[in-house]
Each structure stands twice: as structure tokens, then as C-alpha cells.
Amino acid sequence: MSTYKEVKRITTHVLHEMKARGEKISMLTAYDYSMAKIIDHAGIDIILVGDSASNVMAGHETTLPITLNEMIYHASSVVRAVNRALVIVDLPFGTYQGNSIEALNSAIRIMKESGAHGVKLEGGSEIIESIERILSAGIPVMGHLGLTPQSIYKFGTYVVRAKENEEAKKLIEDAQLLEQTGCFGIILEKIPAELAEDVSKSLTMPVIGIGAGAGCDGQVLVSHDMLGINNDFNPRFLRKYHNLYQEIYGAVGAYIEDVRSGDFPNNKEQY
Ligand code: KIV
């Protein structure tokens, strides 16, 4: 059995092997060079340059406003930092739905201009032509089903998806379609744990969950949420590994005090 230190570079092939061996896959978001460097060095398997950058980096209420150029900027910063992880980039809202040629052009721009290793798209059968066309260019594609934040105005709320039979059936069919079409993996967001486990067991491609329970082949979180930088977001599925908001708040407060009192800089901190 190989450990993360033995694997030089994570590829979609390595992820399939990990699933086959029953090894769980770890995934986090990053949007900038410094954070990506730490996360990659720590041994994460996949870094997602998520369109959650729209909320986390730019302060928008939803993921809809972020542009392709902005995603490429974030992705190229991340790629420059990464030695080991697979870097996957979200195609932003409005760059792939309803027009497979535009989808291919958007994906090609991401791959060419950022150096990322693949793209992620939200949706199932309704975007399958776009996925097929992107795959035909040799670009690895990850699917995203369940709560798909780019459709928030259709859903009207961020509550758990696919609790009812009809939506669960459509999700299962979409997951199978994405695998048959050639996606290398999917994200399942905020759906019942039992459903996510059934889907994971029925597929050979890795299924990465967020708010989808322990039965998935791996887990993804938004790094700013799990580090506790974002104080206001506390869903049930989120485990906070730190309270960086408090740490940074405290450090900035101490700096302000030192500057105001004349304590900083001292003799050793000047030329
Ligand atoms: O944009 C994002 O960060 C995502 C994750 C929540 C899966 O899509």
C-alpha cells in the first residue's frame, strides 16, 4: 500500500487506484499561492480552485458573479504553488451551460492559461453535451451533483437536496451518466448520507462528499471554513480544525497596540 509521501504527483489514475484500494481521498479548496503551498505541502490529494472564491475571496453573496478571467487568475496562483496535488478548477456560472462549444473554449482557457489539471462542472444530464465536448479534448472532468450552488436561485435555499424519491432517483441516474460519459470523479454536496453511500458503492469513479456523510470515497471542505477564518458559517457538516478568525484578530490587535505604544519596532527590528 502506498502512502501519500511515496506518490510523486496525484493524477486521476492515482485517485481511481485509491478508491479501488479503499483509501480515502482528501480535498480542500485554495484560491491563492500562499494557502495552496501549505495545503499541498501538508499532503492533500486534490486542491479545488472553487467558484466559492466568489464568496470567500470577493465577498459576493453567491457563486454566480465570478468570471472566467477571475477563476484563471486564482487557478494560476494555485498551480504555481503546487508540487503534488491534482488541481481542479470550477467552470464559473455562464461559461458552459447550454453551449458545448463555449464550454470547451472555457475549459481550454483554464487549462492553457492556468496550467490546472482538470475542470469541474455542476449538473447532470442537462449539461452532458458540454461534458462530452470537454472530454473530447482530453481534459479531465469532475461532476458536481446534489446542492449545486450555481443553481441557488432555482432551489431558493441551501437546504439538504435529494431527500425525496424523485430527486434522489434523478441524482442516481445523473451520477451513472457522468461515469459512463467519462468523468474521473464527482462531488456530492449536501445530500442524505445513505444516498451518497449507495451512489459511491455503485460507481468505480471516486465520489467526494461535502455534507454527504462518511460513505463517500473522500471528503472536501472549503479551507477558509475548516480553518475557522469565516466566523459566520456554521453548518452541521462543517468540522472546524482551528479558529483562525480569533488568532488573526488577536495578532492584529497586538500589532496595533505595539505600534501605538511605540514598542514596535524595537532596536533589533531596525537598521
Ligand atoms: O466552489 C467550491 O468550493 C465547491 C465545493 C464546495 C465543493 O464547489
Coordinates of C-alpha atoms and ligand atoms in Angstrom, one line a residue:
M1 CA 0.0 0.0 0.0
S2 CA 1.4 3.4 -1.0
T3 CA 1.3 6.4 1.4
Y4 CA 0.9 10.0 0.3
K5 CA 4.6 10.6 0.7
E6 CA 5.5 7.9 -1.9
V7 CA 3.2 9.2 -4.6
K8 CA 5.0 11.9 -6.5
R9 CA 2.1 13.5 -8.3
I10 CA -1.6 12.8 -7.9
T11 CA -3.3 12.0 -11.2
T12 CA -6.9 11.0 -12.0
H13 CA -5.5 7.4 -12.4
V14 CA -4.0 7.5 -8.8
L15 CA -7.4 8.6 -7.5
H16 CA -9.1 5.6 -9.2
E17 CA -6.5 3.3 -7.6
M18 CA -7.1 4.9 -4.2
K19 CA -10.8 4.2 -4.5
A20 CA -10.1 0.6 -5.6
R21 CA -7.9 0.1 -2.6
G22 CA -10.4 1.7 -0.2
E23 CA -8.1 4.6 0.6
K24 CA -10.0 7.8 1.4
I25 CA -9.3 10.9 -0.7
S26 CA -8.7 14.3 0.8
M27 CA -9.7 17.5 -1.0
L28 CA -9.7 21.2 0.1
T29 CA -10.2 24.5 -1.7
A30 CA -7.5 27.1 -2.3
Y31 CA -7.6 30.3 -4.3
D32 CA -4.1 31.8 -3.8
Y33 CA -0.4 30.8 -3.9
S34 CA 0.4 31.0 -0.1
M35 CA -2.6 28.9 1.1
A36 CA -2.1 26.4 -1.8
K37 CA 1.6 25.9 -0.8
I38 CA 0.7 25.0 2.8
I39 CA -2.2 22.7 1.8
D40 CA -0.1 20.9 -0.9
H41 CA 2.9 20.5 1.4
A42 CA 0.6 19.0 4.1
G43 CA -0.2 16.2 1.7
I44 CA -3.7 16.9 0.3
D45 CA -4.7 14.8 -2.7
I46 CA -6.9 17.3 -4.6
I47 CA -6.9 21.1 -4.5
L48 CA -10.2 22.6 -5.8
V49 CA -10.0 26.2 -7.1
G50 CA -13.7 26.5 -6.3
D51 CA -16.0 29.2 -7.5
S52 CA -16.6 29.6 -3.8
A53 CA -13.8 32.2 -4.4
S54 CA -16.7 34.4 -5.3
N55 CA -18.0 34.3 -1.7
V56 CA -14.7 33.7 0.2
M57 CA -12.3 36.0 -1.7
A58 CA -14.6 38.6 -3.3
G59 CA -17.4 38.8 -0.7
H60 CA -20.3 38.1 -3.1
E61 CA -23.4 36.6 -1.7
T62 CA -23.4 33.7 -4.3
T63 CA -21.0 32.0 -6.6
L64 CA -22.7 33.4 -9.7
P65 CA -20.8 36.7 -10.3
I66 CA -17.2 35.3 -10.5
T67 CA -15.8 35.4 -14.1
L68 CA -13.7 33.1 -16.1
N69 CA -10.8 35.6 -16.0
E70 CA -11.0 35.7 -12.2
M71 CA -11.1 31.9 -12.0
I72 CA -8.0 31.7 -14.2
Y73 CA -6.2 34.3 -12.0
H74 CA -6.9 32.2 -8.9
A75 CA -6.1 28.9 -10.6
S76 CA -2.7 30.1 -11.9
S77 CA -1.7 31.4 -8.5
V78 CA -2.6 28.0 -7.0
V79 CA -0.8 26.0 -9.8
R80 CA 2.4 27.9 -9.2
A81 CA 2.4 26.7 -5.5
V82 CA 1.6 23.0 -6.1
N83 CA 4.0 20.1 -6.4
R84 CA 1.9 17.1 -5.6
A85 CA -1.9 17.6 -5.6
L86 CA -4.2 17.4 -8.5
V87 CA -5.6 20.9 -9.2
I88 CA -9.2 21.1 -10.4
V89 CA -10.9 24.4 -11.3
D90 CA -14.6 25.2 -11.3
L91 CA -16.0 26.4 -14.6
P92 CA -17.9 29.5 -13.5
F93 CA -21.6 30.1 -14.0
G94 CA -22.5 31.1 -17.6
T95 CA -19.4 29.6 -19.2
Y96 CA -20.6 26.1 -20.0
Q97 CA -24.4 25.8 -19.7
G98 CA -26.4 25.5 -23.0
N99 CA -23.4 25.8 -25.4
S100 CA -20.9 23.0 -25.6
I101 CA -18.5 24.9 -27.8
E102 CA -18.4 27.7 -25.3
A103 CA -17.9 25.1 -22.6
L104 CA -14.9 23.6 -24.5
N105 CA -13.4 27.1 -25.0
S106 CA -13.8 27.9 -21.3
A107 CA -12.2 24.7 -20.3
I108 CA -9.3 25.1 -22.8
R109 CA -8.7 28.7 -21.5
I110 CA -8.5 27.3 -17.9
M111 CA -6.1 24.5 -18.9
K112 CA -3.9 26.7 -21.1
E113 CA -3.8 29.9 -19.1
S114 CA -3.6 28.4 -15.5
G115 CA -1.8 25.1 -16.0
A116 CA -4.5 23.3 -13.9
H117 CA -5.1 19.6 -14.3
G118 CA -8.9 19.4 -14.9
V119 CA -12.2 21.2 -14.5
K120 CA -15.4 20.8 -12.5
L121 CA -18.9 21.5 -13.8
E122 CA -22.2 21.5 -11.8
G123 CA -25.1 19.4 -13.2
G124 CA -26.1 16.1 -14.8
S125 CA -28.0 15.2 -18.0
E126 CA -28.7 18.9 -18.8
I127 CA -25.0 19.7 -19.3
I128 CA -23.9 16.3 -20.7
E129 CA -23.1 17.7 -24.2
S130 CA -20.8 20.2 -22.7
I131 CA -19.0 17.5 -20.6
E132 CA -18.7 15.2 -23.7
R133 CA -17.1 18.0 -25.7
I134 CA -14.6 19.0 -23.0
L135 CA -13.7 15.3 -22.5
S136 CA -13.1 15.0 -26.3
A137 CA -10.3 17.5 -26.0
G138 CA -8.6 15.3 -23.4
I139 CA -9.5 17.5 -20.4
P140 CA -10.3 15.6 -17.2
V141 CA -13.8 16.5 -15.9
M142 CA -15.2 16.2 -12.4
G143 CA -19.0 16.3 -11.9
H144 CA -20.9 18.0 -9.1
L145 CA -24.4 16.9 -8.0
G146 CA -26.8 17.5 -5.1
L147 CA -26.7 21.0 -3.9
T148 CA -25.2 22.9 -6.8
P149 CA -24.7 26.5 -5.7
Q150 CA -24.8 27.9 -9.2
S151 CA -28.5 27.0 -9.2
I152 CA -29.3 28.6 -5.9
Y153 CA -32.0 30.8 -7.4
K154 CA -33.7 27.7 -8.8
F155 CA -33.5 25.9 -5.4
G156 CA -34.3 29.1 -3.4
T157 CA -32.4 27.7 -0.3
Y158 CA -29.2 25.9 0.7
V159 CA -31.1 23.0 2.5
V160 CA -30.2 19.3 2.0
R161 CA -31.1 18.1 -1.5
A162 CA -32.4 14.7 -2.8
K163 CA -34.4 13.9 0.3
E164 CA -37.4 13.0 -1.8
N165 CA -37.5 9.9 -4.0
E166 CA -37.9 11.7 -7.3
E167 CA -34.8 13.9 -6.8
A168 CA -32.8 11.0 -5.4
K169 CA -33.6 8.9 -8.5
K170 CA -32.5 11.7 -10.8
L171 CA -29.3 12.1 -8.8
I172 CA -28.5 8.4 -9.1
E173 CA -29.2 8.4 -12.9
D174 CA -27.1 11.6 -13.3
A175 CA -24.2 10.0 -11.3
Q176 CA -24.3 6.9 -13.5
L177 CA -24.4 9.1 -16.7
L178 CA -21.4 11.1 -15.6
E179 CA -19.4 8.0 -15.0
Q180 CA -20.4 6.4 -18.4
T181 CA -19.6 9.7 -20.1
G182 CA -16.1 9.6 -18.8
C183 CA -15.9 11.9 -15.7
F184 CA -13.0 10.9 -13.5
G185 CA -15.0 11.7 -10.3
I186 CA -17.9 13.6 -8.8
I187 CA -18.7 15.8 -5.8
L188 CA -21.9 15.1 -4.0
E189 CA -22.9 18.1 -1.9
K190 CA -25.4 18.2 1.0
I191 CA -27.4 15.0 0.3
P192 CA -28.5 12.3 2.8
A193 CA -25.6 10.1 3.9
E194 CA -27.3 6.8 2.9
L195 CA -27.9 8.0 -0.6
A196 CA -24.3 9.2 -1.0
E197 CA -23.0 5.9 0.3
D198 CA -25.2 3.9 -2.2
V199 CA -24.0 6.1 -5.1
S200 CA -20.4 5.7 -4.0
K201 CA -20.7 1.9 -3.9
S202 CA -22.4 1.8 -7.3
L203 CA -19.6 3.7 -9.1
T204 CA -16.0 2.9 -9.9
M205 CA -15.0 6.6 -10.1
P206 CA -14.2 8.4 -6.8
V207 CA -17.1 10.2 -5.1
I208 CA -16.1 13.1 -2.9
G209 CA -18.6 14.3 -0.4
I210 CA -19.3 17.6 1.3
G211 CA -22.2 17.3 3.8
A212 CA -22.8 13.9 2.3
G213 CA -21.6 11.6 5.1
A214 CA -18.9 9.1 5.7
G215 CA -19.8 6.6 3.0
C216 CA -18.2 8.7 0.2
D217 CA -14.7 7.8 -1.1
G218 CA -13.3 11.1 0.1
Q219 CA -14.2 14.5 1.6
V220 CA -13.9 18.1 0.5
L221 CA -14.3 21.3 2.6
V222 CA -13.7 25.0 1.9
S223 CA -10.4 25.6 3.6
H224 CA -11.5 29.0 5.0
D225 CA -14.4 27.3 6.7
M226 CA -12.5 24.4 8.2
L227 CA -9.7 26.8 9.4
G228 CA -12.3 29.0 11.1
I229 CA -11.4 32.1 9.2
N230 CA -15.1 32.5 8.3
N231 CA -16.9 33.0 11.6
D232 CA -20.4 33.2 10.3
F233 CA -20.8 29.9 8.5
N234 CA -21.6 27.0 10.8
P235 CA -23.5 24.2 9.0
R236 CA -23.8 20.9 10.7
F237 CA -21.5 19.1 8.3
L238 CA -18.6 21.5 8.9
R239 CA -15.8 20.5 11.3
K240 CA -13.6 23.4 12.3
Y241 CA -10.0 22.5 12.9
H242 CA -8.9 25.9 14.1
N243 CA -10.3 29.3 15.0
L244 CA -8.1 31.4 12.7
Y245 CA -10.5 34.3 12.9
Q246 CA -9.7 34.7 16.6
E247 CA -6.0 34.1 16.1
I248 CA -5.7 36.7 13.4
Y249 CA -7.9 39.1 15.3
G250 CA -5.7 38.7 18.4
A251 CA -2.5 39.2 16.4
V252 CA -3.7 42.3 14.6
G253 CA -4.9 43.7 17.9
A254 CA -1.5 43.1 19.5
Y255 CA 0.3 44.8 16.5
I256 CA -2.0 47.8 16.7
E257 CA -1.2 48.2 20.4
D258 CA 2.6 47.8 19.8
V259 CA 2.6 50.4 17.0
R260 CA 0.5 52.9 19.1
S261 CA 2.7 52.4 22.2
G262 CA 6.0 52.7 20.2
D263 CA 7.0 49.2 21.3
F264 CA 7.3 48.1 17.6
P265 CA 9.8 48.3 16.1
N266 CA 12.4 47.9 18.8
N267 CA 16.2 48.2 18.4
K268 CA 16.7 44.7 16.9
E269 CA 13.9 45.3 14.3
Q270 CA 15.5 48.3 12.6
Y271 CA 18.6 49.1 10.5
Ligands
KIV1 O1 -16.7 26.0 -5.0 C1 -16.5 25.2 -4.1 O2 -15.8 25.5 -3.2 C2 -17.1 23.9 -4.2 C3 -17.0 23.0 -3.0 C4 -18.0 23.4 -2.0 C5 -17.2 21.6 -3.4 O3 -17.7 23.6 -5.2

